[in-house]
Amino acid sequence: FQPKVLRGKRVLVTAGPTFEPIDPVRGITNLSSGKMGFAIARAAAEAGAEVTLIAGPVVLPTPAGVQRIDVQTAVQMHDAVLPIAAKHDVFIATAAVADWRPAAVHAHKIKKAEDGITAPQIAMTENPDILRAVAQLPQPPYCVGFAAESEKLAEHAEAKRRRKGIPLIVANLGPATFGRDDNALLLIDATTQRELSRADKLSLARELIQEISVRI
Ligand code: C5P
């Protein structure tokens, strides 16, 4: 039984990787499975919230009662999130957004060079920081970020929280959680740190939703 701690609240979640095309058959992506974000969307809906889930390319079923919008690229995710973000009470950014994208998408498949040796050079350009953009809105929702760090976890996560201008950051306590069904989390806000010990992602998502509900 889940108490309806988010009844009457609107929650926006990003999840999964983004896919940044190079040409019509190739692109750059990452190993995010979307499982944590989908579990959070499900837990928020169970808690009585109206939930919008903006998902990158993942193979996961839509949680019951959740409105899902599928996107491919970081720019598409940004353009889906920004116009609706202020209508939400909470924004939880779990997506592993690509930091860069190819500056130009080739209209046709890039062919191998005649000499068979010369590799193409792909110029990259920076993607928008969706979480930061939402946090900078005049009346932002309560923003929750995720951090995957390989060292000095708490220190780097806290620095990220401040840099992004958000009240709460959730650090993944390794090992790499990509695709796994379990995780362990460290919650850091302006005054406290709290560890959620290793558990399946749905249990952690429910605990996280509980933690968020007492902060809004
Ligand atoms: O700076 P870094 O990418 O490590 O920050 C991770 C957090 O920021 C995650 O919550 C992620 O969803 C969010 N993010 C974003 N847009 C980006 C990059 C990261 O929303 N372009």
PDB file of C-alpha atoms and ligand atoms in Angstrom:
ATOM      1  CA  PHE A   1       0.000   0.000   0.000  1.00  0.00           C
ATOM      2  CA  GLN A   2       1.339   3.409  -1.011  1.00  0.00           C
ATOM      3  CA  PRO A   3       0.000   6.498   0.782  1.00  0.00           C
ATOM      4  CA  LYS A   4      -1.146   9.165  -1.726  1.00  0.00           C
ATOM      5  CA  VAL A   5       1.520  11.678  -0.679  1.00  0.00           C
ATOM      6  CA  LEU A   6       1.494  13.438  -4.067  1.00  0.00           C
ATOM      7  CA  ARG A   7      -2.262  13.694  -4.557  1.00  0.00           C
ATOM      8  CA  GLY A   8      -3.099  16.816  -6.587  1.00  0.00           C
ATOM      9  CA  LYS A   9       0.544  17.337  -7.626  1.00  0.00           C
ATOM     10  CA  ARG A  10       1.952  17.305 -11.144  1.00  0.00           C
ATOM     11  CA  VAL A  11       5.255  15.561 -11.699  1.00  0.00           C
ATOM     12  CA  LEU A  12       7.436  15.722 -14.814  1.00  0.00           C
ATOM     13  CA  VAL A  13      10.122  13.075 -15.337  1.00  0.00           C
ATOM     14  CA  THR A  14      12.802  12.661 -18.019  1.00  0.00           C
ATOM     15  CA  ALA A  15      14.222   9.174 -18.536  1.00  0.00           C
ATOM     16  CA  GLY A  16      16.509   7.105 -20.714  1.00  0.00           C
ATOM     17  CA  PRO A  17      19.344   8.098 -23.021  1.00  0.00           C
ATOM     18  CA  THR A  18      19.176  10.468 -25.960  1.00  0.00           C
ATOM     19  CA  PHE A  19      20.146   9.496 -29.501  1.00  0.00           C
ATOM     20  CA  GLU A  20      22.089  12.042 -31.534  1.00  0.00           C
ATOM     21  CA  PRO A  21      22.138  11.202 -35.255  1.00  0.00           C
ATOM     22  CA  ILE A  22      25.321  11.350 -37.327  1.00  0.00           C
ATOM     23  CA  ASP A  23      23.710  10.254 -40.598  1.00  0.00           C
ATOM     24  CA  PRO A  24      20.495   8.334 -41.441  1.00  0.00           C
ATOM     25  CA  VAL A  25      21.850   5.037 -40.058  1.00  0.00           C
ATOM     26  CA  ARG A  26      24.284   6.049 -37.312  1.00  0.00           C
ATOM     27  CA  GLY A  27      24.253   8.014 -34.103  1.00  0.00           C
ATOM     28  CA  ILE A  28      25.681   8.617 -30.637  1.00  0.00           C
ATOM     29  CA  THR A  29      23.917   7.342 -27.546  1.00  0.00           C
ATOM     30  CA  ASN A  30      24.723   5.833 -24.130  1.00  0.00           C
ATOM     31  CA  LEU A  31      23.899   2.821 -21.965  1.00  0.00           C
ATOM     32  CA  SER A  32      21.061   4.330 -19.919  1.00  0.00           C
ATOM     33  CA  SER A  33      18.185   1.822 -19.756  1.00  0.00           C
ATOM     34  CA  GLY A  34      15.575   4.271 -18.446  1.00  0.00           C
ATOM     35  CA  LYS A  35      14.648   1.853 -15.635  1.00  0.00           C
ATOM     36  CA  MET A  36      15.210   4.295 -12.760  1.00  0.00           C
ATOM     37  CA  GLY A  37      13.202   7.068 -14.419  1.00  0.00           C
ATOM     38  CA  PHE A  38      10.341   4.744 -15.356  1.00  0.00           C
ATOM     39  CA  ALA A  39      10.272   3.411 -11.771  1.00  0.00           C
ATOM     40  CA  ILE A  40      10.109   6.991 -10.479  1.00  0.00           C
ATOM     41  CA  ALA A  41       7.254   7.838 -12.868  1.00  0.00           C
ATOM     42  CA  ARG A  42       5.390   4.741 -11.674  1.00  0.00           C
ATOM     43  CA  ALA A  43       6.014   5.539  -7.994  1.00  0.00           C
ATOM     44  CA  ALA A  44       4.830   9.142  -8.473  1.00  0.00           C
ATOM     45  CA  ALA A  45       1.619   7.931 -10.161  1.00  0.00           C
ATOM     46  CA  GLU A  46       1.051   5.409  -7.346  1.00  0.00           C
ATOM     47  CA  ALA A  47       1.451   8.308  -4.911  1.00  0.00           C
ATOM     48  CA  GLY A  48      -1.476  10.069  -6.590  1.00  0.00           C
ATOM     49  CA  ALA A  49       0.417  12.516  -8.849  1.00  0.00           C
ATOM     50  CA  GLU A  50      -0.460  13.406 -12.424  1.00  0.00           C
ATOM     51  CA  VAL A  51       2.698  12.261 -14.194  1.00  0.00           C
ATOM     52  CA  THR A  52       4.249  13.242 -17.524  1.00  0.00           C
ATOM     53  CA  LEU A  53       7.182  11.100 -18.651  1.00  0.00           C
ATOM     54  CA  ILE A  54       9.487  12.351 -21.410  1.00  0.00           C
ATOM     55  CA  ALA A  55      11.376   9.288 -22.601  1.00  0.00           C
ATOM     56  CA  GLY A  56      14.405   8.878 -24.839  1.00  0.00           C
ATOM     57  CA  PRO A  57      14.725   5.677 -26.901  1.00  0.00           C
ATOM     58  CA  VAL A  58      14.112   2.805 -24.440  1.00  0.00           C
ATOM     59  CA  VAL A  59      12.297  -0.534 -24.554  1.00  0.00           C
ATOM     60  CA  LEU A  60      10.112  -0.268 -21.468  1.00  0.00           C
ATOM     61  CA  PRO A  61       6.336  -0.361 -20.989  1.00  0.00           C
ATOM     62  CA  THR A  62       4.608   2.879 -19.973  1.00  0.00           C
ATOM     63  CA  PRO A  63       3.675   2.768 -16.259  1.00  0.00           C
ATOM     64  CA  ALA A  64      -0.082   2.737 -15.552  1.00  0.00           C
ATOM     65  CA  GLY A  65      -1.704   6.173 -15.520  1.00  0.00           C
ATOM     66  CA  VAL A  66       1.395   7.956 -16.839  1.00  0.00           C
ATOM     67  CA  GLN A  67       1.293  10.230 -19.881  1.00  0.00           C
ATOM     68  CA  ARG A  68       4.350   9.434 -21.999  1.00  0.00           C
ATOM     69  CA  ILE A  69       6.010  11.478 -24.735  1.00  0.00           C
ATOM     70  CA  ASP A  70       8.790   9.781 -26.733  1.00  0.00           C
ATOM     71  CA  VAL A  71      11.754  11.745 -28.068  1.00  0.00           C
ATOM     72  CA  GLN A  72      15.102  10.900 -29.647  1.00  0.00           C
ATOM     73  CA  THR A  73      17.506  13.816 -29.265  1.00  0.00           C
ATOM     74  CA  ALA A  74      18.489  16.170 -26.431  1.00  0.00           C
ATOM     75  CA  VAL A  75      17.080  19.127 -28.366  1.00  0.00           C
ATOM     76  CA  GLN A  76      13.748  17.306 -28.793  1.00  0.00           C
ATOM     77  CA  MET A  77      13.750  16.453 -25.069  1.00  0.00           C
ATOM     78  CA  HIS A  78      14.475  20.090 -24.223  1.00  0.00           C
ATOM     79  CA  ASP A  79      11.697  21.290 -26.549  1.00  0.00           C
ATOM     80  CA  ALA A  80       9.224  18.804 -25.024  1.00  0.00           C
ATOM     81  CA  VAL A  81      10.097  19.701 -21.430  1.00  0.00           C
ATOM     82  CA  LEU A  82      10.517  23.490 -21.383  1.00  0.00           C
ATOM     83  CA  PRO A  83       7.023  24.613 -22.500  1.00  0.00           C
ATOM     84  CA  ILE A  84       5.288  22.385 -19.908  1.00  0.00           C
ATOM     85  CA  ALA A  85       7.782  22.439 -17.018  1.00  0.00           C
ATOM     86  CA  ALA A  86       6.279  25.428 -15.182  1.00  0.00           C
ATOM     87  CA  LYS A  87       2.874  23.700 -15.110  1.00  0.00           C
ATOM     88  CA  HIS A  88       4.386  20.999 -12.913  1.00  0.00           C
ATOM     89  CA  ASP A  89       5.111  21.007  -9.169  1.00  0.00           C
ATOM     90  CA  VAL A  90       8.104  18.679  -9.403  1.00  0.00           C
ATOM     91  CA  PHE A  91      10.676  18.008 -12.144  1.00  0.00           C
ATOM     92  CA  ILE A  92      12.823  14.879 -11.807  1.00  0.00           C
ATOM     93  CA  ALA A  93      15.624  14.710 -14.387  1.00  0.00           C
ATOM     94  CA  THR A  94      16.845  11.118 -14.602  1.00  0.00           C
ATOM     95  CA  ALA A  95      17.633  11.165 -18.330  1.00  0.00           C
ATOM     96  CA  ALA A  96      21.236  10.570 -19.389  1.00  0.00           C
ATOM     97  CA  VAL A  97      21.226  13.434 -21.870  1.00  0.00           C
ATOM     98  CA  ALA A  98      24.097  13.460 -24.378  1.00  0.00           C
ATOM     99  CA  ASP A  99      26.346  16.418 -23.580  1.00  0.00           C
ATOM    100  CA  TRP A 100      27.200  16.927 -27.260  1.00  0.00           C
ATOM    101  CA  ARG A 101      25.664  16.197 -30.660  1.00  0.00           C
ATOM    102  CA  PRO A 102      27.168  16.136 -34.159  1.00  0.00           C
ATOM    103  CA  ALA A 103      27.122  19.734 -35.395  1.00  0.00           C
ATOM    104  CA  ALA A 104      25.585  18.649 -38.698  1.00  0.00           C
ATOM    105  CA  VAL A 105      23.559  15.557 -39.600  1.00  0.00           C
ATOM    106  CA  HIS A 106      24.618  14.091 -42.960  1.00  0.00           C
ATOM    107  CA  ALA A 107      21.659  13.714 -45.330  1.00  0.00           C
ATOM    108  CA  HIS A 108      23.066  10.426 -46.674  1.00  0.00           C
ATOM    109  CA  LYS A 109      25.037   7.567 -45.169  1.00  0.00           C
ATOM    110  CA  ILE A 110      28.686   8.581 -44.851  1.00  0.00           C
ATOM    111  CA  LYS A 111      30.694   6.413 -47.276  1.00  0.00           C
ATOM    112  CA  LYS A 112      34.114   4.961 -46.602  1.00  0.00           C
ATOM    113  CA  ALA A 113      36.970   6.967 -48.129  1.00  0.00           C
ATOM    114  CA  GLU A 114      38.350   5.649 -51.460  1.00  0.00           C
ATOM    115  CA  ASP A 115      41.678   4.888 -49.815  1.00  0.00           C
ATOM    116  CA  GLY A 116      39.900   2.866 -47.126  1.00  0.00           C
ATOM    117  CA  ILE A 117      42.007   4.574 -44.468  1.00  0.00           C
ATOM    118  CA  THR A 118      40.870   8.141 -43.881  1.00  0.00           C
ATOM    119  CA  ALA A 119      38.295   8.249 -41.080  1.00  0.00           C
ATOM    120  CA  PRO A 120      35.651  10.959 -41.066  1.00  0.00           C
ATOM    121  CA  GLN A 121      35.986  13.783 -38.552  1.00  0.00           C
ATOM    122  CA  ILE A 122      32.758  14.504 -36.709  1.00  0.00           C
ATOM    123  CA  ALA A 123      32.468  18.061 -35.381  1.00  0.00           C
ATOM    124  CA  MET A 124      30.443  18.244 -32.181  1.00  0.00           C
ATOM    125  CA  THR A 125      28.360  20.979 -30.603  1.00  0.00           C
ATOM    126  CA  GLU A 126      27.025  21.335 -27.063  1.00  0.00           C
ATOM    127  CA  ASN A 127      23.500  20.232 -26.172  1.00  0.00           C
ATOM    128  CA  PRO A 128      21.197  22.338 -24.000  1.00  0.00           C
ATOM    129  CA  ASP A 129      21.236  21.548 -20.262  1.00  0.00           C
ATOM    130  CA  ILE A 130      17.559  20.750 -19.713  1.00  0.00           C
ATOM    131  CA  LEU A 131      17.665  20.592 -15.925  1.00  0.00           C
ATOM    132  CA  ARG A 132      19.504  23.868 -15.653  1.00  0.00           C
ATOM    133  CA  ALA A 133      17.091  25.551 -18.049  1.00  0.00           C
ATOM    134  CA  VAL A 134      14.102  24.381 -15.986  1.00  0.00           C
ATOM    135  CA  ALA A 135      15.774  25.436 -12.711  1.00  0.00           C
ATOM    136  CA  GLN A 136      16.258  28.942 -14.179  1.00  0.00           C
ATOM    137  CA  LEU A 137      12.581  29.444 -15.036  1.00  0.00           C
ATOM    138  CA  PRO A 138      11.010  32.369 -13.140  1.00  0.00           C
ATOM    139  CA  GLN A 139       8.779  29.991 -11.140  1.00  0.00           C
ATOM    140  CA  PRO A 140      10.498  26.628 -11.425  1.00  0.00           C
ATOM    141  CA  PRO A 141       9.028  23.362 -10.212  1.00  0.00           C
ATOM    142  CA  TYR A 142      10.893  21.631  -7.357  1.00  0.00           C
ATOM    143  CA  CYS A 143      13.882  20.316  -9.343  1.00  0.00           C
ATOM    144  CA  VAL A 144      15.601  17.003  -8.645  1.00  0.00           C
ATOM    145  CA  GLY A 145      18.787  16.073 -10.510  1.00  0.00           C
ATOM    146  CA  PHE A 146      20.740  12.835 -10.767  1.00  0.00           C
ATOM    147  CA  ALA A 147      24.494  12.492 -10.654  1.00  0.00           C
ATOM    148  CA  ALA A 148      26.660   9.571 -11.706  1.00  0.00           C
ATOM    149  CA  GLU A 149      30.174  10.169 -10.427  1.00  0.00           C
ATOM    150  CA  SER A 150      33.152   7.844 -10.533  1.00  0.00           C
ATOM    151  CA  GLU A 151      34.970   9.381  -7.531  1.00  0.00           C
ATOM    152  CA  LYS A 152      34.430  11.798  -4.605  1.00  0.00           C
ATOM    153  CA  LEU A 153      30.722  11.154  -4.976  1.00  0.00           C
ATOM    154  CA  ALA A 154      29.230  13.410  -2.295  1.00  0.00           C
ATOM    155  CA  GLU A 155      31.604  16.280  -3.014  1.00  0.00           C
ATOM    156  CA  HIS A 156      31.071  16.251  -6.776  1.00  0.00           C
ATOM    157  CA  ALA A 157      27.320  15.744  -6.450  1.00  0.00           C
ATOM    158  CA  GLU A 158      26.985  18.683  -4.053  1.00  0.00           C
ATOM    159  CA  ALA A 159      29.022  20.857  -6.413  1.00  0.00           C
ATOM    160  CA  LYS A 160      26.703  19.818  -9.245  1.00  0.00           C
ATOM    161  CA  ARG A 161      23.636  20.612  -7.150  1.00  0.00           C
ATOM    162  CA  ARG A 162      24.883  24.144  -6.583  1.00  0.00           C
ATOM    163  CA  ARG A 163      26.038  24.626 -10.175  1.00  0.00           C
ATOM    164  CA  LYS A 164      22.662  23.582 -11.543  1.00  0.00           C
ATOM    165  CA  GLY A 165      20.829  25.713  -8.990  1.00  0.00           C
ATOM    166  CA  ILE A 166      18.586  22.882  -7.755  1.00  0.00           C
ATOM    167  CA  PRO A 167      17.378  22.003  -4.240  1.00  0.00           C
ATOM    168  CA  LEU A 168      17.979  18.229  -4.380  1.00  0.00           C
ATOM    169  CA  ILE A 169      20.455  15.945  -6.136  1.00  0.00           C
ATOM    170  CA  VAL A 170      20.462  12.160  -6.114  1.00  0.00           C
ATOM    171  CA  ALA A 171      23.832  10.478  -6.542  1.00  0.00           C
ATOM    172  CA  ASN A 172      24.109   6.919  -7.778  1.00  0.00           C
ATOM    173  CA  LEU A 173      26.228   4.949  -5.321  1.00  0.00           C
ATOM    174  CA  GLY A 174      28.124   2.726  -7.800  1.00  0.00           C
ATOM    175  CA  PRO A 175      28.922   0.291  -9.246  1.00  0.00           C
ATOM    176  CA  ALA A 176      27.613   1.447 -12.625  1.00  0.00           C
ATOM    177  CA  THR A 177      23.868   0.973 -12.503  1.00  0.00           C
ATOM    178  CA  PHE A 178      23.161   1.010 -16.246  1.00  0.00           C
ATOM    179  CA  GLY A 179      20.629  -1.671 -17.061  1.00  0.00           C
ATOM    180  CA  ARG A 180      20.686  -3.178 -13.575  1.00  0.00           C
ATOM    181  CA  ASP A 181      17.477  -3.707 -11.621  1.00  0.00           C
ATOM    182  CA  ASP A 182      18.945  -2.468  -8.350  1.00  0.00           C
ATOM    183  CA  ASN A 183      20.735   0.646  -7.196  1.00  0.00           C
ATOM    184  CA  ALA A 184      21.767   2.549  -4.065  1.00  0.00           C
ATOM    185  CA  LEU A 185      21.293   6.300  -3.769  1.00  0.00           C
ATOM    186  CA  LEU A 186      22.661   9.252  -1.838  1.00  0.00           C
ATOM    187  CA  LEU A 187      20.246  12.192  -1.475  1.00  0.00           C
ATOM    188  CA  ILE A 188      21.855  15.591  -0.988  1.00  0.00           C
ATOM    189  CA  ASP A 189      19.979  18.827  -0.332  1.00  0.00           C
ATOM    190  CA  ALA A 190      21.134  22.155   1.136  1.00  0.00           C
ATOM    191  CA  THR A 191      21.134  20.866   4.701  1.00  0.00           C
ATOM    192  CA  THR A 192      21.162  17.068   4.760  1.00  0.00           C
ATOM    193  CA  GLN A 193      22.593  13.906   3.213  1.00  0.00           C
ATOM    194  CA  ARG A 194      20.682  10.655   3.360  1.00  0.00           C
ATOM    195  CA  GLU A 195      21.596   7.260   1.947  1.00  0.00           C
ATOM    196  CA  LEU A 196      18.939   4.938   0.516  1.00  0.00           C
ATOM    197  CA  SER A 197      20.529   1.502   0.792  1.00  0.00           C
ATOM    198  CA  ARG A 198      20.760  -0.963  -2.074  1.00  0.00           C
ATOM    199  CA  ALA A 199      17.375  -2.165  -3.253  1.00  0.00           C
ATOM    200  CA  ASP A 200      15.406  -2.740  -6.450  1.00  0.00           C
ATOM    201  CA  LYS A 201      14.774   0.453  -8.417  1.00  0.00           C
ATOM    202  CA  LEU A 202      11.005   0.514  -7.728  1.00  0.00           C
ATOM    203  CA  SER A 203      11.540   0.374  -3.939  1.00  0.00           C
ATOM    204  CA  LEU A 204      14.108   3.165  -4.202  1.00  0.00           C
ATOM    205  CA  ALA A 205      11.770   5.191  -6.413  1.00  0.00           C
ATOM    206  CA  ARG A 206       9.017   4.907  -3.791  1.00  0.00           C
ATOM    207  CA  GLU A 207      11.416   6.040  -1.059  1.00  0.00           C
ATOM    208  CA  LEU A 208      12.590   8.944  -3.212  1.00  0.00           C
ATOM    209  CA  ILE A 209       9.000  10.052  -3.888  1.00  0.00           C
ATOM    210  CA  GLN A 210       8.376   9.960  -0.133  1.00  0.00           C
ATOM    211  CA  GLU A 211      11.477  12.117   0.431  1.00  0.00           C
ATOM    212  CA  ILE A 212      10.391  14.605  -2.231  1.00  0.00           C
ATOM    213  CA  SER A 213       6.840  14.823  -0.851  1.00  0.00           C
ATOM    214  CA  VAL A 214       8.069  16.072   2.519  1.00  0.00           C
ATOM    215  CA  ARG A 215      10.190  18.771   0.818  1.00  0.00           C
ATOM    216  CA  ILE A 216       7.514  20.413  -1.350  1.00  0.00           C
TER     217      ILE A 216
HETATM  218  O1  C5P B   1      25.980  17.706 -15.576  1.00  0.00           O
HETATM  219  P1  C5P B   1      25.468  16.306 -15.629  1.00  0.00           P
HETATM  220  O2  C5P B   1      25.102  15.850 -17.011  1.00  0.00           O
HETATM  221  O3  C5P B   1      26.323  15.296 -14.936  1.00  0.00           O
HETATM  222  O4  C5P B   1      24.104  16.388 -14.770  1.00  0.00           O
HETATM  223  C1  C5P B   1      23.248  15.305 -14.642  1.00  0.00           C
HETATM  224  C2  C5P B   1      21.856  15.781 -14.357  1.00  0.00           C
HETATM  225  O5  C5P B   1      21.482  16.831 -15.256  1.00  0.00           O
HETATM  226  C3  C5P B   1      20.809  14.708 -14.552  1.00  0.00           C
HETATM  227  O6  C5P B   1      19.730  14.992 -13.683  1.00  0.00           O
HETATM  228  C4  C5P B   1      20.414  14.893 -16.016  1.00  0.00           C
HETATM  229  O7  C5P B   1      19.125  14.386 -16.291  1.00  0.00           O
HETATM  230  C5  C5P B   1      20.470  16.399 -16.153  1.00  0.00           C
HETATM  231  N1  C5P B   1      20.877  16.866 -17.506  1.00  0.00           N
HETATM  232  C6  C5P B   1      19.965  17.526 -18.321  1.00  0.00           C
HETATM  233  N2  C5P B   1      20.361  17.998 -19.562  1.00  0.00           N
HETATM  234  C7  C5P B   1      21.631  17.831 -19.976  1.00  0.00           C
HETATM  235  C8  C5P B   1      22.561  17.160 -19.163  1.00  0.00           C
HETATM  236  C9  C5P B   1      22.153  16.688 -17.936  1.00  0.00           C
HETATM  237  O8  C5P B   1      18.790  17.675 -17.946  1.00  0.00           O
HETATM  238  N3  C5P B   1      21.988  18.291 -21.177  1.00  0.00           N
END
